[in-house]
Coordinates of C-alpha atoms and ligand atoms in Angstrom, one line a residue:
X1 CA 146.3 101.2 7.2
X2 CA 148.2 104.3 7.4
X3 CA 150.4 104.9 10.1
X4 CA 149.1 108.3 12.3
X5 CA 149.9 109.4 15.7
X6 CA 147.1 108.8 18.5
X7 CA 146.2 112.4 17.9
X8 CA 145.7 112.2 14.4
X9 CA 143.4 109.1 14.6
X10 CA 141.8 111.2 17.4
X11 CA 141.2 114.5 14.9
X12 CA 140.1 112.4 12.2
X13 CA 137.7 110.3 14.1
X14 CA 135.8 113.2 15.6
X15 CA 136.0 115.3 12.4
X16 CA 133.6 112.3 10.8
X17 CA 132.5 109.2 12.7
X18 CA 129.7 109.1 14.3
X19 CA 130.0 105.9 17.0
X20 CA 126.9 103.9 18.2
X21 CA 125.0 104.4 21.7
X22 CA 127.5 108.1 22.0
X23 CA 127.5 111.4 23.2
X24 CA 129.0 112.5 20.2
X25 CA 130.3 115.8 21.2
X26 CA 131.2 114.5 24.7
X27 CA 133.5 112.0 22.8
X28 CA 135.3 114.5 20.2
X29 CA 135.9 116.5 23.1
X30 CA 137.6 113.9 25.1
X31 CA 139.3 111.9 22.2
X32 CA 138.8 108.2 21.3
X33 CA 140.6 105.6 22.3
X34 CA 142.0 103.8 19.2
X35 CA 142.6 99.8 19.8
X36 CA 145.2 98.4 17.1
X37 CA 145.9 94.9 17.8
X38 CA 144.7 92.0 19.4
X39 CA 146.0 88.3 20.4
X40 CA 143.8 85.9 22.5
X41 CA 142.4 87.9 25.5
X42 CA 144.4 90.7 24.8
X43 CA 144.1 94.5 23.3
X44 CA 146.7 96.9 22.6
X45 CA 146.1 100.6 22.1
X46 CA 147.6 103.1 19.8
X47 CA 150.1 104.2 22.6
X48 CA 151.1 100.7 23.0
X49 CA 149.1 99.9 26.1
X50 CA 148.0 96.4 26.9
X51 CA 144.4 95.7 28.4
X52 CA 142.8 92.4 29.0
X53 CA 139.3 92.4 27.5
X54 CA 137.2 90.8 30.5
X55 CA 134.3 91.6 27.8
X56 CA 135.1 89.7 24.8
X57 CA 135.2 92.8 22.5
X58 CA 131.4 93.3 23.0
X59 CA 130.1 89.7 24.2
X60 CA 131.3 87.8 20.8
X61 CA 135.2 87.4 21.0
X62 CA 134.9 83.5 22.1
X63 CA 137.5 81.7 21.2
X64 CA 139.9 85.0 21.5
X65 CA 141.6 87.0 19.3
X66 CA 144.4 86.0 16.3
X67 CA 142.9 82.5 15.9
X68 CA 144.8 81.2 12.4
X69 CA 142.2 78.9 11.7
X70 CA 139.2 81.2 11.3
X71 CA 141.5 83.4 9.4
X72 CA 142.2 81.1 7.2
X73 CA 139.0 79.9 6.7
X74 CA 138.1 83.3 5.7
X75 CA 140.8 83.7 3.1
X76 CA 140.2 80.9 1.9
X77 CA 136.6 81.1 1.1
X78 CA 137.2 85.2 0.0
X79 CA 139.9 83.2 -2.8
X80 CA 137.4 81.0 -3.9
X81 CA 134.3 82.3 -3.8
X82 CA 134.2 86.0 -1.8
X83 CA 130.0 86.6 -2.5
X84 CA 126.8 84.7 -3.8
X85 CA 123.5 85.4 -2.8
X86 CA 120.6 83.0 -1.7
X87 CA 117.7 84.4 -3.4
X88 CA 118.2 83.1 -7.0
X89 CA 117.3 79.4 -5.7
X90 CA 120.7 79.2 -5.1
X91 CA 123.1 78.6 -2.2
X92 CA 126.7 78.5 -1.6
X93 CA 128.8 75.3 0.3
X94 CA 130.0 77.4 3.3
X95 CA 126.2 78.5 4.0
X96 CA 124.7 75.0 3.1
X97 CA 127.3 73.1 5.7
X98 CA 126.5 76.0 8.4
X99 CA 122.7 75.1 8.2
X100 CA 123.9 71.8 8.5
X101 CA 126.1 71.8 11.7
X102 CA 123.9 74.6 13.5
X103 CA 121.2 72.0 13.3
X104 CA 123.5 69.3 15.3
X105 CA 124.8 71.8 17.9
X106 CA 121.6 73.4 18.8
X107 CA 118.3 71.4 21.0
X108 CA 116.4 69.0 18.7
X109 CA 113.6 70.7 17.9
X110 CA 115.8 72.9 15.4
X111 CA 116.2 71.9 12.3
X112 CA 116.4 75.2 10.2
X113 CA 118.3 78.1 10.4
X114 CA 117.1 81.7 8.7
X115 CA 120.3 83.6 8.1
X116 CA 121.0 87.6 9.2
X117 CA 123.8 89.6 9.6
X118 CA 123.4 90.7 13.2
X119 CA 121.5 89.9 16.3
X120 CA 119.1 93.1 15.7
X121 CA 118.2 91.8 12.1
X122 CA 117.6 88.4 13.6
X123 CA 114.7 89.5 16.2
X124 CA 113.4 92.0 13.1
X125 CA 112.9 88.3 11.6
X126 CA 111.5 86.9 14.5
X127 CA 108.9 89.3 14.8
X128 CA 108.3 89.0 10.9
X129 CA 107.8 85.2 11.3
X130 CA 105.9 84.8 14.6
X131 CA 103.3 86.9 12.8
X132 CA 103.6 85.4 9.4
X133 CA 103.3 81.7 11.9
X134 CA 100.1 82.8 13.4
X135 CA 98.5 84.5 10.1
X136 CA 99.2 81.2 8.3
X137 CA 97.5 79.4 11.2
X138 CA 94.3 81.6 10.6
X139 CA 94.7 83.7 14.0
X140 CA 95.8 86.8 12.1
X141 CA 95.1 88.6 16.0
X142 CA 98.2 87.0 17.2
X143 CA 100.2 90.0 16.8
X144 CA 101.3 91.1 20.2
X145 CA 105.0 89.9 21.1
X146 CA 105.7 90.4 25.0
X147 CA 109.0 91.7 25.9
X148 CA 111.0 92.9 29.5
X149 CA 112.0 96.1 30.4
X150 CA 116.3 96.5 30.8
X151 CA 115.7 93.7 28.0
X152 CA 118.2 94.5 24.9
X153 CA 117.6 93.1 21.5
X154 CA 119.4 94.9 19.3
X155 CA 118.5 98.1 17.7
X156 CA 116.7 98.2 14.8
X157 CA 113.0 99.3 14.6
X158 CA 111.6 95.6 15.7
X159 CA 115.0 95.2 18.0
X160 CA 114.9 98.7 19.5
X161 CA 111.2 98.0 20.0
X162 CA 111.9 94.4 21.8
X163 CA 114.3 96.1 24.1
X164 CA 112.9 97.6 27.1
X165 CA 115.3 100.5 27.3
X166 CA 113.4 103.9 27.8
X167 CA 116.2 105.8 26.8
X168 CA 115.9 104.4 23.7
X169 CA 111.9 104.7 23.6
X170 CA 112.6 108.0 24.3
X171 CA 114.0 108.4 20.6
X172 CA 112.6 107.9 16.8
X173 CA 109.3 106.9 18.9
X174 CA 109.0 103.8 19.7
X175 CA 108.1 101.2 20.4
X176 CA 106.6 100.2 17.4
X177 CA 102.9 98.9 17.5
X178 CA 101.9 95.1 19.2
X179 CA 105.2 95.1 21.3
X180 CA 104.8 95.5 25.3
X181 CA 107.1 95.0 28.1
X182 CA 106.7 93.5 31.6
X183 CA 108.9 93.9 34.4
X184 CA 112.4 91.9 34.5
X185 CA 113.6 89.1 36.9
X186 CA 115.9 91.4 39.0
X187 CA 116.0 89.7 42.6
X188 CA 118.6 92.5 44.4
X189 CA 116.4 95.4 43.0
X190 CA 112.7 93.7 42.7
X191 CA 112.8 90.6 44.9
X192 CA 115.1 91.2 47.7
X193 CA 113.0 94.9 49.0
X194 CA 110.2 92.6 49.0
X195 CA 112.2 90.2 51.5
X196 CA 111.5 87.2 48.7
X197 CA 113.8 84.4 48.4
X198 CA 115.5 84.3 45.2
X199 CA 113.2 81.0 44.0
X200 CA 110.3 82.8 45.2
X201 CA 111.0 86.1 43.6
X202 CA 111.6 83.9 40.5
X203 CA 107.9 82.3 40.5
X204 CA 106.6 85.9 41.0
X205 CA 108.4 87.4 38.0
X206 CA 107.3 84.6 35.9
X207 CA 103.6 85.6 36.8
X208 CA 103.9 89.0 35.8
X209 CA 104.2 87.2 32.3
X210 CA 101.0 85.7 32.7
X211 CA 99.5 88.7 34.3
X212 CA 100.2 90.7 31.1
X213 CA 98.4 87.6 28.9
X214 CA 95.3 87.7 30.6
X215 CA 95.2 91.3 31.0
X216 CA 95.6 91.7 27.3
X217 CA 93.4 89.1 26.2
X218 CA 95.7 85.5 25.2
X219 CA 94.2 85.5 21.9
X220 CA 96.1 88.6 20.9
X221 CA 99.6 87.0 22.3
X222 CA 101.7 85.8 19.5
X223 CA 105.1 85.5 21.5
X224 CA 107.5 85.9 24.7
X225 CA 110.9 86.5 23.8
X226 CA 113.9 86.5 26.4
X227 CA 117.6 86.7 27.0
X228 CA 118.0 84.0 29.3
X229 CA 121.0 86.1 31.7
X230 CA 120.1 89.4 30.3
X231 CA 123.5 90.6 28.9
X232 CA 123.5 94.8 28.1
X233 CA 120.6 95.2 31.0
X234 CA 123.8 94.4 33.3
X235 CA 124.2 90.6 33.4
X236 CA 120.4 90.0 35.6
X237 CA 121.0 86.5 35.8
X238 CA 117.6 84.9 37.1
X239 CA 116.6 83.1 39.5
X240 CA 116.6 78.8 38.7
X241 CA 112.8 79.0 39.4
X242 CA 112.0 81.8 36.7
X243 CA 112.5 80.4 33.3
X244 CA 110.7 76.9 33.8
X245 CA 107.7 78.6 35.0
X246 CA 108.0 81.4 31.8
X247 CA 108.1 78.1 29.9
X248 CA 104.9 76.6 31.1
X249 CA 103.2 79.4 31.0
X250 CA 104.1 80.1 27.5
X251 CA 102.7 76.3 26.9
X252 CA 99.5 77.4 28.8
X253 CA 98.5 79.6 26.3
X254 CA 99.9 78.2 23.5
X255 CA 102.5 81.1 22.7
X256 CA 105.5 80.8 21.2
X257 CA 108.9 81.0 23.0
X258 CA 111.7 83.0 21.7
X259 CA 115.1 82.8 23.4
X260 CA 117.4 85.8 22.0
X261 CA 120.6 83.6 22.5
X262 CA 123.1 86.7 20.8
X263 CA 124.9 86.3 24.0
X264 CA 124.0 83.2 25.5
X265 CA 124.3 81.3 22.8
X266 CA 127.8 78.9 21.8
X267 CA 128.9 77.9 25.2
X268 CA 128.9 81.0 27.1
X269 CA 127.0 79.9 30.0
X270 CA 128.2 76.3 29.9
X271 CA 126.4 74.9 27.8
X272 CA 125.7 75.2 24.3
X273 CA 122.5 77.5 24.8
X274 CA 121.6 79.3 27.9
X275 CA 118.2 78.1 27.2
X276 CA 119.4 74.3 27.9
X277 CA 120.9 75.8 31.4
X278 CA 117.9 77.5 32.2
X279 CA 115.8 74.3 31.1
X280 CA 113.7 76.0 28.4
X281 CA 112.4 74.6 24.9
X282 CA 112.0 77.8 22.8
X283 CA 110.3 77.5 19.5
X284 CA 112.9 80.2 17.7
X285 CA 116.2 81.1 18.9
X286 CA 117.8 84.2 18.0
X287 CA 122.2 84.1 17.4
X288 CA 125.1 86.2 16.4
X289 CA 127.7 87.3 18.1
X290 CA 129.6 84.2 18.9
X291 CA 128.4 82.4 16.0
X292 CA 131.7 84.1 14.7
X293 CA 133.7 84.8 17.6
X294 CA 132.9 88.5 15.6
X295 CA 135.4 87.9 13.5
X296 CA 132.9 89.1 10.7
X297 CA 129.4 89.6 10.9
X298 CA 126.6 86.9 10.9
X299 CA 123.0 86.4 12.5
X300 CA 120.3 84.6 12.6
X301 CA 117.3 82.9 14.1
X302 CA 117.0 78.8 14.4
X303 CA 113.3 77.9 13.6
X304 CA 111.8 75.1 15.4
X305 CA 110.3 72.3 13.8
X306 CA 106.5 73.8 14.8
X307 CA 107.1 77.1 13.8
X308 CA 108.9 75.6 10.6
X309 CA 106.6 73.1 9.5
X310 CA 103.9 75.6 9.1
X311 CA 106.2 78.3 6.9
X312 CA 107.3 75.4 5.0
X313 CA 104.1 73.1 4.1
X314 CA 101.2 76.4 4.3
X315 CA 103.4 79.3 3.6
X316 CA 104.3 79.7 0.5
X317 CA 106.7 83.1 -0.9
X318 CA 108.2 84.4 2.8
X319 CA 108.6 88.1 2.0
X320 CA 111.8 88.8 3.6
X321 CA 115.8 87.9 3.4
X322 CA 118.6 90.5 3.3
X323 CA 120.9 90.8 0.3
X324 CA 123.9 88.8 2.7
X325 CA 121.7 86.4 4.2
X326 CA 124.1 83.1 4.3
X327 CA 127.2 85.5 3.5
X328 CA 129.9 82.5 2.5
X329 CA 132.6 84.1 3.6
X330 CA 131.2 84.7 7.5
X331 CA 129.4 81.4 7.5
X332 CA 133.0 79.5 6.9
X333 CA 134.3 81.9 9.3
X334 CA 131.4 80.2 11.7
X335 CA 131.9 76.8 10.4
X336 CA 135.5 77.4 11.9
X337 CA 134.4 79.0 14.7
X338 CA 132.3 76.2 15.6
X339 CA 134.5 73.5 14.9
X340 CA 137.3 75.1 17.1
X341 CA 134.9 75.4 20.0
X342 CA 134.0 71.7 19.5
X343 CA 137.7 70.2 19.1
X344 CA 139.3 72.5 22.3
X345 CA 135.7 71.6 24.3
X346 CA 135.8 75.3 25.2
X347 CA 131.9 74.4 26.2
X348 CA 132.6 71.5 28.7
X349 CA 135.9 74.0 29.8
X350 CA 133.4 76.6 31.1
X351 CA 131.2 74.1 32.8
X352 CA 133.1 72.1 34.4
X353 CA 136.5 74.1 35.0
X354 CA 137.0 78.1 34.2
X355 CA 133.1 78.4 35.0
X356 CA 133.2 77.0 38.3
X357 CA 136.7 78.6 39.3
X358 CA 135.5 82.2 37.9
X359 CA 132.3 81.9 40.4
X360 CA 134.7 81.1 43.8
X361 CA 136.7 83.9 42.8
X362 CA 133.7 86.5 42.2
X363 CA 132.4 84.8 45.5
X364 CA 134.8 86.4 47.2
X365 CA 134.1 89.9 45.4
X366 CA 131.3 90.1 48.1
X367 CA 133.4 91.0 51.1
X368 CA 134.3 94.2 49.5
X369 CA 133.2 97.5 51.3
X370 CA 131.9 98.8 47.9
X371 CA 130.4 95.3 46.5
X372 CA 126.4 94.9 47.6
X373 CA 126.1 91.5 45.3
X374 CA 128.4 89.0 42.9
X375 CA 127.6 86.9 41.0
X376 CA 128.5 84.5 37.7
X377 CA 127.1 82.0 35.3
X378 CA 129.4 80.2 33.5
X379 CA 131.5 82.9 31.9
X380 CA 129.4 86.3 32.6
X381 CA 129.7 88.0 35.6
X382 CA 128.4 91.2 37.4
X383 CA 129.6 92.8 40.8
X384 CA 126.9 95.5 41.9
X385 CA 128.9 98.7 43.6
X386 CA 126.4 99.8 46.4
X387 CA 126.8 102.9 49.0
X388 CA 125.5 100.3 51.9
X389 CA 126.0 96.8 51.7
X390 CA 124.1 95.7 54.7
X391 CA 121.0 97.6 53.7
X392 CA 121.2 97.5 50.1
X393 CA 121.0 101.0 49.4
X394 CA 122.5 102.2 46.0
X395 CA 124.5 105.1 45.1
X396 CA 122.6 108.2 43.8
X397 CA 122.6 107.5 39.9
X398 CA 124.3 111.4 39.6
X399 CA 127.6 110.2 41.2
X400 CA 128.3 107.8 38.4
X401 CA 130.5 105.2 40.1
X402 CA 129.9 102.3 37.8
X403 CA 131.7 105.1 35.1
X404 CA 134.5 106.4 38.2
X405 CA 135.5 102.3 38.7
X406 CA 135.6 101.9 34.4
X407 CA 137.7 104.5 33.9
X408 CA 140.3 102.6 36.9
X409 CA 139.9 99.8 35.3
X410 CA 141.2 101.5 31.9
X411 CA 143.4 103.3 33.6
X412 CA 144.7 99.8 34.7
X413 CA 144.6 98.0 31.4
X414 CA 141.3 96.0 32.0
X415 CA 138.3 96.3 29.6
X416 CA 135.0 96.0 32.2
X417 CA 131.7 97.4 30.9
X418 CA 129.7 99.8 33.6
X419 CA 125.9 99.4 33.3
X420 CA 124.9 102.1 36.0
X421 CA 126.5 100.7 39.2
X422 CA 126.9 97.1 37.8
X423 CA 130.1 96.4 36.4
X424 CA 130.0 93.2 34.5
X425 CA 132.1 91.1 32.6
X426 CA 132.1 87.8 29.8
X427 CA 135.6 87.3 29.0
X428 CA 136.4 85.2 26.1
X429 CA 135.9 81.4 26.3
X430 CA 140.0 80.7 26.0
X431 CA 140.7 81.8 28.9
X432 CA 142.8 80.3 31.7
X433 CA 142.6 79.5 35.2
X434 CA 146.1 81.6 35.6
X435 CA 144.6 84.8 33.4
X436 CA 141.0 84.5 35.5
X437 CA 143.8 85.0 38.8
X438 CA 145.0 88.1 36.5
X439 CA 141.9 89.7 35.9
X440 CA 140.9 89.0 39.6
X441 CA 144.0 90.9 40.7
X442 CA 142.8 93.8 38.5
X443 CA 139.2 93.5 39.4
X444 CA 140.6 93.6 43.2
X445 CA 142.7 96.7 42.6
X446 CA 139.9 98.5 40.6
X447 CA 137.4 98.3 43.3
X448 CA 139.6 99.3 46.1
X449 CA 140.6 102.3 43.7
X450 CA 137.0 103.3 43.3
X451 CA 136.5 102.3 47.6
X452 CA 139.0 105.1 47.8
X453 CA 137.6 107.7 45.5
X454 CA 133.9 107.2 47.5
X455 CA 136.1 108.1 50.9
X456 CA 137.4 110.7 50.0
X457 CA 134.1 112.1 48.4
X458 CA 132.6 111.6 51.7
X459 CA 135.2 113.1 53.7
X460 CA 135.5 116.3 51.5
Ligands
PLP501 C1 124.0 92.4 21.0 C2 122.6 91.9 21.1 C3 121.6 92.0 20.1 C4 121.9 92.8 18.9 O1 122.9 92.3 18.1 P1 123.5 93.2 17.0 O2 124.5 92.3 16.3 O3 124.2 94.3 17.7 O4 122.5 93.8 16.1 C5 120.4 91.3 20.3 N1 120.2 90.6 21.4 C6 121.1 90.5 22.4 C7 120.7 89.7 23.5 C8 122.3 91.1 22.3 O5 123.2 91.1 23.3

């Protein structure tokens, strides 16, 4: 790469990139901020700065940055082989071993994997096989997948669609047809108003699900799909009740289960699978992210064996696959991904040790002036900024103070992601007890930054 001043990356950027989910012209105006280097949970800028990335890059960074053995792996496999496809009846090593070892690490129902490059591409295949499942199966009127609004699965036509963000409804009209959304499993904004327990707010969200079947008709319902702790709606982490009572109800009618697992998925909730915390058994699972700690892209969806069976043994030609589907080079990079997870037991590390100390520490997020609610699971964590703690009440949406407490934490060399007035965090897996204190300490200083901006709002 050339070597250009921060200005110069700044002109060139805005002269001819065009970055995702941007205001572009908001952005040329203000300059980008160009990130150079990384090692473990660290980021450095092109002024030199150093911020600790409490998000993991975005959600996949799990095993932190400058790991030499997925580097290697990827050399390695780029000497020896960099590209060869899957659709001539052919396979590669790297992709054949990955089928192989997602199949151990993942619940026993799955068996097979279909490979994507991204999580969006994976729900596109998700809705291209629950209907393909259910044509097979002679109940071609199985075409309705039911989704959650603040859900994100990516942002392709079928992801975009999935997602139950209106501001991206609102553009390229969509959703697309047989996709419909029911309300989320928010307790602080749905269940506490209502003056519902947490469990019981989580038995009422899950019978909005049903609601929606037998208002539709159940013979039109092919699927549910889910993020088990929804991750870009802000980090909603349901209540324990919820997802058991999604799952029967999903057996009820004999629909299938989808768990999007981009950002659950590979230990980030302590255990392998959010769906194992939150004591599901989907019939496809969606991955990507940490698959690869992002160190190159990779997606897919695990089939399970009853959505399988029936592809396999009635199905015949499946009409889809994407030129890179089982890239070699990012399926070593996962094979190495995986097997570092698996020898430094980052899974068991967030269980039973960074997991637990992270949720003491946000614990104590709550007696904060500006703090309404914290809360963790395993390593993801939100703290919701509200004007009144005691009654709940939010901020107006106008005085953007999820976006005034990012930029402090910037400013202070900690990456935090603002999601309205949430501001959440999933740092990467490595992490220790001693850097957890660290980005505490920052956290701390952040809020009581933003506490002092509000005051002095309120006073002028
Ligand atoms: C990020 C994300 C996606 C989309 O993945 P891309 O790789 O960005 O296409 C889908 N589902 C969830 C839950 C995600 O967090």
């Amino acid at each position: 790469m050339s070597e250009r001043t921060t200005a110069q990356w700044q002109a060139a950027d805005a002269a001819h990139f065009l970055h995702p989910f941007t205001d572009f012209q908001l952005l040329a105006a203000k300059g980008t901020r160009v990130i150079t280097r990384a090692d473990n949970i660290h980021l450095w800028d092109s002024e030199g700065k150093k911020i600790l990335d409490a998000m993991s890059g975005l959600w996949c960074v799990n095993v932190g940055y400058a790991q030499q053995a997925l580097i290697d792996a990827a050399t390695a496999q780029l000497t020896q082989l960099p590209f060869y496809n899957a659709f001539f009846q052919t396979a590669t090593p790297p992709a054949i071993e990955l089928a192989e070892l997602l199949a151990e690490v993942t619940p026993p129902q799955f068996e097979h994997v279909f490979f994507c490059n991204s999580g969006s591409e994976g729900n596109d295949t998700v809705v291209r096989m629950v209907r393909r499942y259910w044509d097979l199966l002679g109940q071609p009127a199985r075409k309705l997948i039911i989704s959650r609004n603040n859900a994100y699965h990516g942002s392709t036509m079928a992801g975009a669609s999935l997602s139950g963000m209106s501001g991206m409804h609102a553009q390229g009209g969509l959703p697309i047809p047989d996709i419909t959304h029911i309300e989320q499993p928010y307790w602080y904004e749905l269940g506490r108003p209502l003056g519902l327990s947490r469990d019981d707010f989580g038995r009422l969200a899950a019978s909005w699900l049903e609601d929606k079947i037998l208002a539709v008709g159940p013979e039109r319902v092919a699927a549910f799909i889910g993020e088990p702790i929804q991750g870009a709606g802000g980090v909603i982490i349901p209540p324990a009740t919820y997802w058991p009572a999604v799952q029967a109800i999903c057996e009820r009618y004999g629909i299938l289960l989808v768990s999007d697992e981009v950002i659950c998925g590979f230990g980030r909730t302590g255990q392998w699978w959010g769906s194992e915390t939150f004591g599901t058994r989907p019939d496809l699972m969606t991955f990507a992210k940490g698959v690869t700690s992002g160190y190159i892209p990779l997606g897919g969806v695990m089939v399970g064996e009853r959505v399988a069976r029936v592809l396999i043994e009635r199905g015949g030609e499946f009409n889809h696959g994407y030129t890179y589907s089982g890239h070699p080079v990012a399926c070593a990079v996962a094979l190495a991904n995986i097997r570092l997870i698996r020898r430094e037991r980052l899974v068991e590390r967030v269980r039973e040790d960074t997991g637990p100390y992270l949720a003491t520490q946000f614990a104590s997020l709550k007696e904060h002036p500006l703090v309404g609610d914290a809360e963790t699971c395993g390593l993801m964590g939100a703290v919701l900024l509200v004007m009144d703690k005691h009654a709940g009440t939010p901020f107006a949406a106008e005085l953007g103070v999820g976006m005034l407490c990012r930029g402090h934490c910037f400013g202070n060399g900690l990456i935090m992601r603002a999601v309205g007035d949430r501001m959440i965090i999933a740092p990467p897996l490595v992490i220790t007890r001693a850097q957890i204190d660290d980005m505490m300490a920052l956290i701390h200083r952040c809020l009581d930054l933003t506490w002092a901006d509000v005051r002095a709002a309120d006073g002028g």
